[in-house]
Short mmCIF file of C-alpha atoms in Angstrom, two decimals:
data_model
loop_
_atom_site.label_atom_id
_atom_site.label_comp_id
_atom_site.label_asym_id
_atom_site.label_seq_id
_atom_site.Cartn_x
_atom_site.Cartn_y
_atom_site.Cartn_z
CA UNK U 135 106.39 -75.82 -157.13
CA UNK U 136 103.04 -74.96 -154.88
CA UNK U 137 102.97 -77.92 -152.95
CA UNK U 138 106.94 -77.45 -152.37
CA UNK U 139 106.41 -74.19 -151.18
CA UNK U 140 103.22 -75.42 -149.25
CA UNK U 141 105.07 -77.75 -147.95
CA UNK U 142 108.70 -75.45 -146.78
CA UNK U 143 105.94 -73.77 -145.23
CA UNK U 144 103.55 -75.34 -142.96
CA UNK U 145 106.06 -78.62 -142.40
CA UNK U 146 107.79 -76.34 -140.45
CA UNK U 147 106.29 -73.90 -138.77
CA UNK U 148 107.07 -76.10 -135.40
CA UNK U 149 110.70 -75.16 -136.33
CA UNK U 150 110.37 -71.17 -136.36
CA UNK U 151 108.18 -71.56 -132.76
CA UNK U 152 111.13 -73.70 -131.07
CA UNK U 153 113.36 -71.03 -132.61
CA UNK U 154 111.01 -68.05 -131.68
CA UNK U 155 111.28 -69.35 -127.55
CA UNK U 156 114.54 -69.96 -127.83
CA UNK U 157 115.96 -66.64 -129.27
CA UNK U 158 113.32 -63.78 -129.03
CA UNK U 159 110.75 -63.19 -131.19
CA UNK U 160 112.78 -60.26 -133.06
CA UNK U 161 115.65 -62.31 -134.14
CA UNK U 162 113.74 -64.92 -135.64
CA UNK U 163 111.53 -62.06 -137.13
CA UNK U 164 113.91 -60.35 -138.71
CA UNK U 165 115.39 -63.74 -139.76
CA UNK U 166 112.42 -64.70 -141.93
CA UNK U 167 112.19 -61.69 -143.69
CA UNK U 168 116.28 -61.70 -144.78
CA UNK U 169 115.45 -65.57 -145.44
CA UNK U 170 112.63 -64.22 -147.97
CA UNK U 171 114.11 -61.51 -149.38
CA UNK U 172 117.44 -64.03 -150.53
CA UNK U 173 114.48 -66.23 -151.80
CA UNK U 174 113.17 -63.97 -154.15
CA UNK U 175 116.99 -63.13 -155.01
CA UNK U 176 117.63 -66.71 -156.01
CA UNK U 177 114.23 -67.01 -157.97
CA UNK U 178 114.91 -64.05 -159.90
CA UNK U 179 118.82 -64.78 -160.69
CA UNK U 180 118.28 -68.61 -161.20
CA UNK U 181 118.76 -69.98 -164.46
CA UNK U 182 118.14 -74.00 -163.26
CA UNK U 183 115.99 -76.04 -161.97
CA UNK U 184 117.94 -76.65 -158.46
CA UNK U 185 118.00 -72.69 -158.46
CA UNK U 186 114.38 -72.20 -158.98
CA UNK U 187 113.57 -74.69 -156.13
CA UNK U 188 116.41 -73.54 -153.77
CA UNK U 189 114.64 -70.10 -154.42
CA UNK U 190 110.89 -71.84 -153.57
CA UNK U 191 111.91 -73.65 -150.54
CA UNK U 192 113.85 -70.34 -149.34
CA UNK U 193 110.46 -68.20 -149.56
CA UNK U 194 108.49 -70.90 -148.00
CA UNK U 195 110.90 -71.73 -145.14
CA UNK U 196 110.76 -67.75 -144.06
CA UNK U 197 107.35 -67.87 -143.27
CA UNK U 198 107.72 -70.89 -141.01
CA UNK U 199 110.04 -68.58 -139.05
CA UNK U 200 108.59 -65.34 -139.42
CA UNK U 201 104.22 -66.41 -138.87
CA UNK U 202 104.99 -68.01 -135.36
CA UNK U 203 107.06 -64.95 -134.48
CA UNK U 204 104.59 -62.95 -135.09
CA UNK U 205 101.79 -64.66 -133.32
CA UNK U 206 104.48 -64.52 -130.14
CA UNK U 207 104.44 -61.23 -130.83
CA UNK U 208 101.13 -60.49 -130.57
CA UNK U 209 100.31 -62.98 -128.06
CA UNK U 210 102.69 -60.55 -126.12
CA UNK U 211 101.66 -57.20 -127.34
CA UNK U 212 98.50 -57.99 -126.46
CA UNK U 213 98.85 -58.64 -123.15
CA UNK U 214 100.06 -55.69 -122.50
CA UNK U 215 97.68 -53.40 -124.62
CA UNK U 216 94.88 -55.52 -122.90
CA UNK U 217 96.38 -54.59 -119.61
CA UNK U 218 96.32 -50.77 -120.41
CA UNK U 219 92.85 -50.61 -121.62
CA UNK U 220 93.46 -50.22 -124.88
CA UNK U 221 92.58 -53.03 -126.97
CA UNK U 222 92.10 -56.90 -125.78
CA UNK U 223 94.33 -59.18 -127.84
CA UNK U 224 91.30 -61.54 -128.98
CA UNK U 225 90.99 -57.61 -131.04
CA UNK U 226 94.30 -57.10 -132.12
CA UNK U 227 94.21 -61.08 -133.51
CA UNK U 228 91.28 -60.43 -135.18
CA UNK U 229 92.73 -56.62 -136.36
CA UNK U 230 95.57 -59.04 -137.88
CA UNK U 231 93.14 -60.96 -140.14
CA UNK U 232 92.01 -57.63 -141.34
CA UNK U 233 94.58 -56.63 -142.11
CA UNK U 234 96.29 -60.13 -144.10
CA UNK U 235 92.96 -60.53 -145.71
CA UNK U 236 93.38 -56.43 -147.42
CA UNK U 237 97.16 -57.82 -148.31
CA UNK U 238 95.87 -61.16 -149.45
CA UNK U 239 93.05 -59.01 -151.62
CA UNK U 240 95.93 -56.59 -152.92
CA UNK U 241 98.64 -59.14 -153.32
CA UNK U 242 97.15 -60.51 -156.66
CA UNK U 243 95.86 -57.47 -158.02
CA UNK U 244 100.04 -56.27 -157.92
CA UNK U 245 100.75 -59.32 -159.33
CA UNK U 246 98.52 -59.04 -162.34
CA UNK U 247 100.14 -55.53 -162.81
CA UNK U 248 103.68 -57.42 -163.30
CA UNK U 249 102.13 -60.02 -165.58
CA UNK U 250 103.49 -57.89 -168.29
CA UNK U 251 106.99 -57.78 -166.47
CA UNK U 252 110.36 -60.17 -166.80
CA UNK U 253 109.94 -62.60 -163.93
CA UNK U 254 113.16 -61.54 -162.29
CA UNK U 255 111.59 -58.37 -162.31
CA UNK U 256 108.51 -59.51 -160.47
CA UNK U 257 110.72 -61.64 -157.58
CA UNK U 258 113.06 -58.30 -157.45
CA UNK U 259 109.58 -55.92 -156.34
CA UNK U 260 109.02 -58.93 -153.81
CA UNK U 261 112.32 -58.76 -152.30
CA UNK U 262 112.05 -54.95 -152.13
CA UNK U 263 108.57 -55.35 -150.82
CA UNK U 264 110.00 -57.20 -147.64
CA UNK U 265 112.97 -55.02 -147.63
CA UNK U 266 110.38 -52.12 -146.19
CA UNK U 267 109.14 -55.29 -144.10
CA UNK U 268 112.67 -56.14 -142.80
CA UNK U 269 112.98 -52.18 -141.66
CA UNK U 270 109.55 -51.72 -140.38
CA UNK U 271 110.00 -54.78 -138.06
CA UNK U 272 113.34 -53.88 -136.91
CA UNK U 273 112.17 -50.38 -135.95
CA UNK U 274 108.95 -51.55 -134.38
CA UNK U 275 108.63 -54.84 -133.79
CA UNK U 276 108.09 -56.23 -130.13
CA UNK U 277 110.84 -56.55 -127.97
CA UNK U 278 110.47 -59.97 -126.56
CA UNK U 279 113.66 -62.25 -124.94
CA UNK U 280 113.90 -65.66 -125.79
CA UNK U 281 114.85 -68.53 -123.03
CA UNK U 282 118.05 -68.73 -121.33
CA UNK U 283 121.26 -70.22 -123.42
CA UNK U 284 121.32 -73.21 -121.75
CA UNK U 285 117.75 -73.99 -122.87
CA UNK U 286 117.60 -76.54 -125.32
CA UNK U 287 115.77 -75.47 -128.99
CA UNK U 288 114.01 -78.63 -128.88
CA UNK U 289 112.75 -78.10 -125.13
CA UNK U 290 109.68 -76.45 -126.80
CA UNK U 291 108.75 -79.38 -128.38
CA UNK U 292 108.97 -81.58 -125.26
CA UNK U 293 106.27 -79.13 -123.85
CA UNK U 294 104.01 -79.18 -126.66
CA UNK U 295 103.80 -83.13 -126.93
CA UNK U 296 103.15 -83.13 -122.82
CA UNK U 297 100.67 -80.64 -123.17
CA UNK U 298 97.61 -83.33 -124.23
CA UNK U 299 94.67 -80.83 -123.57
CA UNK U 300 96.58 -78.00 -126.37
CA UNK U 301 97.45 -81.01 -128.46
CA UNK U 302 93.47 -81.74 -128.35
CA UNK U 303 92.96 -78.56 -128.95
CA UNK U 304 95.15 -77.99 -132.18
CA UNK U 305 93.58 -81.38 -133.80
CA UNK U 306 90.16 -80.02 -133.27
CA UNK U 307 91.09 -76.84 -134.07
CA UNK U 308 93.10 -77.73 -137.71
CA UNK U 309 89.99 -78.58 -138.98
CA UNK U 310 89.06 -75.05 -139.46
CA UNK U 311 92.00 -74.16 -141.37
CA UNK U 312 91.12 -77.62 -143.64
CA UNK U 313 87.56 -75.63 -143.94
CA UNK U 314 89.42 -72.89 -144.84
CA UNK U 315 91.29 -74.17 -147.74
CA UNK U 316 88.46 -75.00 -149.75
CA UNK U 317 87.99 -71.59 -150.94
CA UNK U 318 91.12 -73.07 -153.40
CA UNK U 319 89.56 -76.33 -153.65
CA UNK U 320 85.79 -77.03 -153.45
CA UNK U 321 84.83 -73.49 -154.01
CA UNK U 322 86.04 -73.50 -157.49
CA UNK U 323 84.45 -76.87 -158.24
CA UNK U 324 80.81 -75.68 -156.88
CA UNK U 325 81.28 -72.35 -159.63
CA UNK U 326 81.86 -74.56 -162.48
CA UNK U 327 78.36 -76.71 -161.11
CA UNK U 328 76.61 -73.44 -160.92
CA UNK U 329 77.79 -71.56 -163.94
CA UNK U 330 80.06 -73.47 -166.35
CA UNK U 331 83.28 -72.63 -165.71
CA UNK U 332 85.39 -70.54 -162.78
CA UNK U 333 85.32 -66.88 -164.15
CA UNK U 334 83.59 -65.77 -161.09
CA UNK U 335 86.54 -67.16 -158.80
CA UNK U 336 88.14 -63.67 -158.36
CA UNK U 337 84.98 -62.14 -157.52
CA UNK U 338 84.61 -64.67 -154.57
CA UNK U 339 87.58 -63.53 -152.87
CA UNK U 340 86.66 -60.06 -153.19
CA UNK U 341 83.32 -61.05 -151.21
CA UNK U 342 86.11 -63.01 -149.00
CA UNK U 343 88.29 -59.78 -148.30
CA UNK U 344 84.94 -57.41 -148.11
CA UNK U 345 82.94 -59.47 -145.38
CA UNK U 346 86.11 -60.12 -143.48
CA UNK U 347 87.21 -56.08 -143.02
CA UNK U 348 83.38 -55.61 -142.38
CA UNK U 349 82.11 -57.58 -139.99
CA UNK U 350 85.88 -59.09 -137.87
CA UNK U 351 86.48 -56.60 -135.11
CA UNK U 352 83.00 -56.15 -134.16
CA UNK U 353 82.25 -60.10 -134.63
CA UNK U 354 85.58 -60.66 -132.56
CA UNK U 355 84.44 -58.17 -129.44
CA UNK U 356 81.32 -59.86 -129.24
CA UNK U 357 82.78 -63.30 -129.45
CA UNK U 358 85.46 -62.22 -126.66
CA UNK U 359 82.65 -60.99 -124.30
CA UNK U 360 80.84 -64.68 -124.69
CA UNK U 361 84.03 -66.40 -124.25
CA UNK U 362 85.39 -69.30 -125.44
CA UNK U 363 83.01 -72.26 -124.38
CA UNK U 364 80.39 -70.06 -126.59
CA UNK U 365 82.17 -68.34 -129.69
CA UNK U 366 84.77 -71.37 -130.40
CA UNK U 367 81.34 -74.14 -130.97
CA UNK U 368 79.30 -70.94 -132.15
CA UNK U 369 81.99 -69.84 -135.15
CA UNK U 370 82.69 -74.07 -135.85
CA UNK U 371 78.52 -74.10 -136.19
CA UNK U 372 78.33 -71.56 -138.99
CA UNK U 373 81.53 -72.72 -140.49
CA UNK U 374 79.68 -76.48 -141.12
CA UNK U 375 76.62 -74.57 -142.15
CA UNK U 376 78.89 -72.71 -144.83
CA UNK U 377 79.28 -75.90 -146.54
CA UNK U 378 75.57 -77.43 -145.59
CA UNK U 379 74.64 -74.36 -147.94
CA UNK U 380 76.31 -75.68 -150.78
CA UNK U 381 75.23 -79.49 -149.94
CA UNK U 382 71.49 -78.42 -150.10
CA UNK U 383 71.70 -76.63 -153.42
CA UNK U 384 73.31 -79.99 -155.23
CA UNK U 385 70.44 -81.99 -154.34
CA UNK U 386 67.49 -79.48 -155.02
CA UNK U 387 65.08 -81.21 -157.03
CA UNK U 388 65.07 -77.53 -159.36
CA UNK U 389 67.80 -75.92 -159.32
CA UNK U 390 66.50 -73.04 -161.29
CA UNK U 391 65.03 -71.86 -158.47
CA UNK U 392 68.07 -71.00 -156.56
CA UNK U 393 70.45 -68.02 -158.61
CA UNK U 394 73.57 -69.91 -160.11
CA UNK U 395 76.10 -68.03 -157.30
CA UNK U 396 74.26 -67.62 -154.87
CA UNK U 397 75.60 -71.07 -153.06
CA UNK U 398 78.74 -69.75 -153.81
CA UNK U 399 78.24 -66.47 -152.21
CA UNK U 400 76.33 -68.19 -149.13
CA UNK U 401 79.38 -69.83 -148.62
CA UNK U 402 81.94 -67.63 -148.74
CA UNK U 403 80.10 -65.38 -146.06
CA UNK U 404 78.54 -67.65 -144.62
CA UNK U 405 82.48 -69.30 -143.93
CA UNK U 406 84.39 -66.09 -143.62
CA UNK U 407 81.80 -65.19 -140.53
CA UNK U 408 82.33 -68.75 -139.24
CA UNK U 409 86.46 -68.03 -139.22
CA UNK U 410 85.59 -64.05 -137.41
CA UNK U 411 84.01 -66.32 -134.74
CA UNK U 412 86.67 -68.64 -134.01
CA UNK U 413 89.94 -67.78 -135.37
CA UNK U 414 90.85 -64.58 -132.80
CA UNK U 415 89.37 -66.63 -129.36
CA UNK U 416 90.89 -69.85 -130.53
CA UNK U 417 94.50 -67.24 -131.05
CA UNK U 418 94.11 -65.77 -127.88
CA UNK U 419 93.49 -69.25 -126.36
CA UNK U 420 96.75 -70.62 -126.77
CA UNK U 421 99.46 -68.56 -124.03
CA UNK U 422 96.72 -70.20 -121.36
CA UNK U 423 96.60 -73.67 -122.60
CA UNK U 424 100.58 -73.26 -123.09
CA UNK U 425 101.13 -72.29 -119.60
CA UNK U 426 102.18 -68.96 -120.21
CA UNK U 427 105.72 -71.14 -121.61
CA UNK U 428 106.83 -72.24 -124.73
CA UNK U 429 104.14 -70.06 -126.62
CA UNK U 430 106.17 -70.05 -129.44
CA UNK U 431 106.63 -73.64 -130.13
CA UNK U 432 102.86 -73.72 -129.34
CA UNK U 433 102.07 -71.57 -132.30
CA UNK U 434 104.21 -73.32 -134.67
CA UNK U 435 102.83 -76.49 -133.93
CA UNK U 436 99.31 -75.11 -134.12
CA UNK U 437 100.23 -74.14 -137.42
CA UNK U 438 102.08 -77.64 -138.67
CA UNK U 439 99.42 -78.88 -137.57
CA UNK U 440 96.89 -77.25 -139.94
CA UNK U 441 98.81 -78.38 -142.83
CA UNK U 442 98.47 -81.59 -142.39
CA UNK U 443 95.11 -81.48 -141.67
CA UNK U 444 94.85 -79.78 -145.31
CA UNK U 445 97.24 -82.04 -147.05
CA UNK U 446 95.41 -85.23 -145.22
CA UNK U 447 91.73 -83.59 -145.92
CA UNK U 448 92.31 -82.13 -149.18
CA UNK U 449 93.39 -85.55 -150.78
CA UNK U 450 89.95 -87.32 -149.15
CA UNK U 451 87.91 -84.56 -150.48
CA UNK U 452 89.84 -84.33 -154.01
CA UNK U 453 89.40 -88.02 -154.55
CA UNK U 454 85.13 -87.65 -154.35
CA UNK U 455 84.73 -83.56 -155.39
CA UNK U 456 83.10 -83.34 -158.42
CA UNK U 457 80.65 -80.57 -159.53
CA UNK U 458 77.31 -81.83 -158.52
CA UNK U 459 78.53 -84.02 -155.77
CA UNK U 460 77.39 -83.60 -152.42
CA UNK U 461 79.18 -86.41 -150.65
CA UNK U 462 82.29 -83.92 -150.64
CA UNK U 463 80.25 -81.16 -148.94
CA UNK U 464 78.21 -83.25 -145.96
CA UNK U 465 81.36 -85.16 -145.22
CA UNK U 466 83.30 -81.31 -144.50
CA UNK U 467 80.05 -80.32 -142.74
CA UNK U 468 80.41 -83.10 -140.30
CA UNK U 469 84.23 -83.06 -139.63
CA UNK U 470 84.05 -79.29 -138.87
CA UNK U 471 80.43 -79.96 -136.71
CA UNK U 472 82.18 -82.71 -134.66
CA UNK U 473 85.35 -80.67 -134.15
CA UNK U 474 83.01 -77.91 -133.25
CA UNK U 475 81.28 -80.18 -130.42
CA UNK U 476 84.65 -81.81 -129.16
CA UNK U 477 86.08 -77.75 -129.06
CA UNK U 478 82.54 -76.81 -126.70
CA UNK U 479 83.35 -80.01 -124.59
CA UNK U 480 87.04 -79.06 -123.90
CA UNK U 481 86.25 -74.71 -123.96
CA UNK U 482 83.61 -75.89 -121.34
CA UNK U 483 86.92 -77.25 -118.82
CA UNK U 484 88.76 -73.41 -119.88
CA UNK U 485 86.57 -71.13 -119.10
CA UNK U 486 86.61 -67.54 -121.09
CA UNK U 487 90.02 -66.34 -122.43
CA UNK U 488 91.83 -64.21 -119.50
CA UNK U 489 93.69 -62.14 -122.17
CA UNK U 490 97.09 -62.84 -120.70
CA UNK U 491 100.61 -64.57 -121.87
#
């Protein structure tokens, strides 16, 4: 049921950016979150298997429309709070992953409160939950119009696959979201080498959500002042030494000398300030390289194009993680040091992010 979901998800988040230029970013908004909320509907009222995974595919499918209607949203937003003096949108990016990483922090402690709870009761919270969502967005939620009717959905798409240097980009780039992802799949493996089993998993994302509301805005300003040529290599850098961490503790020749977690904390700073570096420039990044068109369709592929990178990577680095191996950890190391490099060599051709759509 995760990988279905996974996969309604990040398959087709190219499909809510076509959709996103093509009718406005608050239609396809506002679109998502009705999508979700009859998700959670079906999961809670299902009483069959074809019901349960209608109800998974519905919940996964809204964020493909709603996440690349957002970033046009910001993208835009941005722009214009940039413009005023208020806030550049390489900030308000990097104010978002605040903001997701409190909800991603809170989201399983309200789940563990409804552990005790009927499942349908659980999915009916949810679907109230994005109810507020739903009214929130339509009351505030950017204004901004989609392409003319005779514009073809697809025509998005066509401009993505011409664009070679964003397509570059986004390849290099997905390999930061595949870094990413490891906090699910290496991260838990390295706990049970250090200490037996995964109790301290919860703990780690706690570190996760902590460092990230501590140190992203002011990381993100001081990346946006350096620019891209300098903060996309510099956050790729400390992302591949994130894992190098964890590669040098396997192989010490006493491990006693090193506290059990503290790989495992070393790494999910040492990661989380690699992603502060990267993931707001590398945002704000995208309108330019997309020509100031299409931005939607831009995102969305962006985002497709992550999860394959993390179904693609995940099953290399599944088939050789073990705890104690270190193969698994110098091979990520390298793929995110070499996307790093190939990110410098292309930011180098961009210059610094000009902070408009």
């Amino acid at each position: 049921m995760l990988g279905l979901r996974t996969f309604s998800q990040q398959g087709f988040f190219f499909v809510g950016g076509a959709l996103t230029d093509r009718f406005g970013v608050r239609p396809v908004l506002l679109t998502g979150c009705l999508v979700r909320i009859a998700g959670f509907c079906t999961l809670a009222t299902g009483q069959s298997l074809p019901g349960v995974l209608l109800g998974t595919v519905l919940t996964g499918f809204a964020a493909a429309l709603f996440s690349p209607a957002v970033e046009t949203g910001f993208a835009h937003a941005g722009r214009e709070l940039e413009a005023a003096g208020t806030v550049t949108r390489a900030e308000l990016f990097a104010l978002d992953d605040v903001v997701s990483k409190v909800g991603s922090l809170a989201g399983p402690v309200l789940g563990a409160a409804l552990l005790g709870v009927p499942f349908a009761t659980t999915c009916f919270v949810a679907a109230g939950v994005f109810a507020v969502v739903l009214v929130a967005n339509w009351r505030w939620a950017p204004r901004v119009d989609g392409m003319p009717r005779s514009t073809s959905v697809t025509a998005g798409w066509g401009a993505v696959l011409r664009n070679r240097r964003f397509l570059v980009f986004a390849a290099l780039y997905s390999t930061l979201l595949l870094a990413y992802n490891q906090m699910y799949l290496a991260l838990p493996v390295e706990l049970v080498r250090a200490t037996g089993s995964q109790r301290a998993l919860g703990a780690m994302f706690v570190v996760a959500a902590v460092v990230t509301v501590l140190v992203q805005v002011p990381v993100a300003r001081w990346a946006r002042r350096r620019g891209a040529r300098h903060a996309l290599p510099a956050g790729f850098a400390v992302t591949a030494l994130a894992f190098a961490l964890v590669a040098a503790a396997t192989v010490l020749p006493d491990p006693d000398l090193v506290p059990a977690l503290a790989p495992a904390v070393g790494f999910v700073v040492v990661l989380h300030l690699g992603a502060a570096l990267a993931r707001p420039v590398a945002r704000d990044l995208v309108p330019p390289l997309a020509g100031d068109r299409h931005v939607g369709a831009h995102y969305g592929v962006l985002a497709s194009l992550g999860g394959v990178a993390v179904l693609v990577g995940s099953a290399v680095v599944g088939a050789v993680l073990e705890p104690g191996a270190v193969a698994p950890w110098v091979l990520l190391a390298s793929v995110v040091a070499v996307s790093g490099a190939g990110l410098a060599a292309l930011a180098r051709r961009l210059g610094p992010p000009t902070g408009r759509a």
